[in-house]
């Protein structure tokens, strides 16, 4: 699986961005998809994850109520809608794919199967 993330950029605090991650391959719907982020000087952290059907999601406490993860299996794409952005959301965001939901449980992604290139999100105060 190859993943291509896009949608990052510079936004003022309180603003919104939508990240997209397009996946290659015919088995997209069999993967649990996730978004991680890594801020300068900090560890990588899981932001959100979504199961194959979209019926089950996970959000980090820091983004609950502000971010929404969704997927369109017909388009092989996962999205991260980010609202009410804060300067502390500034990071490189990475999309991830893995068949096993348990690989997300460490919240650091050490055993994730596939990664996209990061997209930088910068939130100015």
mmCIF file of C-alpha atoms in Angstrom:
data_model
loop_
_atom_site.group_PDB
_atom_site.id
_atom_site.type_symbol
_atom_site.label_atom_id
_atom_site.label_comp_id
_atom_site.label_asym_id
_atom_site.label_seq_id
_atom_site.Cartn_x
_atom_site.Cartn_y
_atom_site.Cartn_z
ATOM 1 C CA UNK A 1 0.000 0.000 0.000
ATOM 2 C CA UNK A 2 1.276 3.431 -0.908
ATOM 3 C CA UNK A 3 -0.088 6.429 0.934
ATOM 4 C CA UNK A 4 -0.059 10.042 -0.235
ATOM 5 C CA UNK A 5 -1.040 12.688 2.265
ATOM 6 C CA UNK A 6 -1.972 16.241 1.388
ATOM 7 C CA UNK A 7 -3.767 19.263 2.752
ATOM 8 C CA UNK A 8 -1.314 20.683 5.238
ATOM 9 C CA UNK A 9 -0.491 24.344 5.416
ATOM 10 C CA UNK A 10 -0.384 27.465 7.505
ATOM 11 C CA UNK A 11 -3.522 28.528 9.339
ATOM 12 C CA UNK A 12 -4.348 30.925 12.133
ATOM 13 C CA UNK A 13 -5.484 29.672 15.502
ATOM 14 C CA UNK A 14 -9.173 28.891 15.416
ATOM 15 C CA UNK A 15 -9.060 28.001 11.757
ATOM 16 C CA UNK A 16 -9.640 24.717 9.954
ATOM 17 C CA UNK A 17 -7.822 22.382 7.627
ATOM 18 C CA UNK A 18 -8.711 19.080 6.038
ATOM 19 C CA UNK A 19 -6.019 16.509 5.456
ATOM 20 C CA UNK A 20 -6.462 13.796 2.865
ATOM 21 C CA UNK A 21 -4.597 10.541 2.413
ATOM 22 C CA UNK A 22 -5.021 8.650 -0.836
ATOM 23 C CA UNK A 23 -4.060 4.991 -0.864
ATOM 24 C CA UNK A 24 -3.085 2.779 -3.731
ATOM 25 C CA UNK A 25 -4.184 -0.815 -4.049
ATOM 26 C CA UNK A 26 -7.441 -2.709 -4.106
ATOM 27 C CA UNK A 27 -7.545 -3.706 -0.457
ATOM 28 C CA UNK A 28 -7.912 -0.279 1.123
ATOM 29 C CA UNK A 29 -11.142 -1.244 2.840
ATOM 30 C CA UNK A 30 -9.379 -4.005 4.767
ATOM 31 C CA UNK A 31 -7.027 -1.584 6.522
ATOM 32 C CA UNK A 32 -7.439 0.329 9.728
ATOM 33 C CA UNK A 33 -6.372 3.855 8.864
ATOM 34 C CA UNK A 34 -4.864 6.400 11.171
ATOM 35 C CA UNK A 35 -3.283 9.801 11.486
ATOM 36 C CA UNK A 36 -0.221 10.404 13.618
ATOM 37 C CA UNK A 37 1.645 13.618 14.247
ATOM 38 C CA UNK A 38 5.064 14.617 15.416
ATOM 39 C CA UNK A 39 5.886 18.055 16.694
ATOM 40 C CA UNK A 40 9.468 19.323 16.940
ATOM 41 C CA UNK A 41 11.218 17.781 19.904
ATOM 42 C CA UNK A 42 8.315 15.526 20.733
ATOM 43 C CA UNK A 43 7.470 11.882 20.207
ATOM 44 C CA UNK A 44 5.157 10.764 17.473
ATOM 45 C CA UNK A 45 1.591 10.364 18.733
ATOM 46 C CA UNK A 46 -1.599 8.852 17.445
ATOM 47 C CA UNK A 47 -4.172 11.513 16.659
ATOM 48 C CA UNK A 48 -7.050 9.475 15.276
ATOM 49 C CA UNK A 49 -7.833 6.078 13.807
ATOM 50 C CA UNK A 50 -10.761 4.533 11.988
ATOM 51 C CA UNK A 51 -11.710 0.938 11.326
ATOM 52 C CA UNK A 52 -12.489 -0.539 7.926
ATOM 53 C CA UNK A 53 -16.162 0.401 7.894
ATOM 54 C CA UNK A 54 -15.834 3.765 9.570
ATOM 55 C CA UNK A 55 -18.037 2.567 12.378
ATOM 56 C CA UNK A 56 -15.350 2.712 15.036
ATOM 57 C CA UNK A 57 -13.008 5.601 15.669
ATOM 58 C CA UNK A 58 -10.355 6.646 18.148
ATOM 59 C CA UNK A 59 -9.276 10.167 19.049
ATOM 60 C CA UNK A 60 -6.522 11.432 21.257
ATOM 61 C CA UNK A 61 -7.908 13.402 24.179
ATOM 62 C CA UNK A 62 -6.178 16.526 22.928
ATOM 63 C CA UNK A 63 -8.225 16.584 19.702
ATOM 64 C CA UNK A 64 -11.590 15.185 20.785
ATOM 65 C CA UNK A 65 -14.423 17.429 19.712
ATOM 66 C CA UNK A 66 -12.210 19.317 17.263
ATOM 67 C CA UNK A 67 -10.949 16.707 14.792
ATOM 68 C CA UNK A 68 -12.948 14.189 12.774
ATOM 69 C CA UNK A 69 -11.542 11.203 10.937
ATOM 70 C CA UNK A 70 -13.498 9.677 8.086
ATOM 71 C CA UNK A 71 -12.908 7.441 5.108
ATOM 72 C CA UNK A 72 -14.310 6.868 1.656
ATOM 73 C CA UNK A 73 -13.538 3.308 0.632
ATOM 74 C CA UNK A 74 -14.776 3.929 -2.902
ATOM 75 C CA UNK A 75 -12.111 6.616 -3.283
ATOM 76 C CA UNK A 76 -9.411 4.823 -1.251
ATOM 77 C CA UNK A 77 -9.079 7.951 0.840
ATOM 78 C CA UNK A 78 -9.044 8.811 4.526
ATOM 79 C CA UNK A 79 -9.599 12.329 5.792
ATOM 80 C CA UNK A 80 -8.840 14.299 8.909
ATOM 81 C CA UNK A 81 -11.009 17.367 9.369
ATOM 82 C CA UNK A 82 -9.328 19.670 11.852
ATOM 83 C CA UNK A 83 -11.343 22.513 13.353
ATOM 84 C CA UNK A 84 -10.609 25.048 16.083
ATOM 85 C CA UNK A 85 -6.913 24.563 15.493
ATOM 86 C CA UNK A 86 -4.483 25.566 18.209
ATOM 87 C CA UNK A 87 -0.776 26.417 18.023
ATOM 88 C CA UNK A 88 -0.069 23.155 19.856
ATOM 89 C CA UNK A 89 -1.517 21.264 16.880
ATOM 90 C CA UNK A 90 1.516 22.361 14.864
ATOM 91 C CA UNK A 91 3.267 19.210 13.671
ATOM 92 C CA UNK A 92 4.024 17.002 10.726
ATOM 93 C CA UNK A 93 1.006 14.781 10.203
ATOM 94 C CA UNK A 94 1.395 11.258 8.846
ATOM 95 C CA UNK A 95 -1.245 8.871 7.611
ATOM 96 C CA UNK A 96 -0.872 5.203 8.392
ATOM 97 C CA UNK A 97 -2.374 1.891 7.335
ATOM 98 C CA UNK A 98 -2.402 -1.415 9.148
ATOM 99 C CA UNK A 99 -4.622 -4.485 9.012
ATOM 100 C CA UNK A 100 -4.411 -4.945 12.763
ATOM 101 C CA UNK A 101 -6.090 -2.387 15.015
ATOM 102 C CA UNK A 102 -3.912 -3.512 17.913
ATOM 103 C CA UNK A 103 -0.866 -1.993 16.208
ATOM 104 C CA UNK A 104 -2.348 1.403 16.967
ATOM 105 C CA UNK A 105 -2.744 0.718 20.677
ATOM 106 C CA UNK A 106 0.794 1.751 21.604
ATOM 107 C CA UNK A 107 -0.156 5.236 20.368
ATOM 108 C CA UNK A 108 3.347 5.646 18.923
ATOM 109 C CA UNK A 109 3.000 3.522 15.800
ATOM 110 C CA UNK A 110 6.115 1.413 16.251
ATOM 111 C CA UNK A 111 4.625 -1.574 14.428
ATOM 112 C CA UNK A 112 2.460 0.148 11.816
ATOM 113 C CA UNK A 113 2.760 -1.508 8.414
ATOM 114 C CA UNK A 114 2.550 1.458 6.035
ATOM 115 C CA UNK A 115 3.273 5.151 6.289
ATOM 116 C CA UNK A 116 2.676 8.085 4.047
ATOM 117 C CA UNK A 117 4.990 11.033 3.751
ATOM 118 C CA UNK A 118 4.165 13.698 6.233
ATOM 119 C CA UNK A 119 2.320 16.893 5.602
ATOM 120 C CA UNK A 120 3.173 19.934 7.693
ATOM 121 C CA UNK A 121 0.466 21.748 9.616
ATOM 122 C CA UNK A 122 1.449 25.071 11.137
ATOM 123 C CA UNK A 123 -0.967 26.951 13.371
ATOM 124 C CA UNK A 124 -0.050 30.522 14.153
ATOM 125 C CA UNK A 125 -1.199 32.303 17.281
#
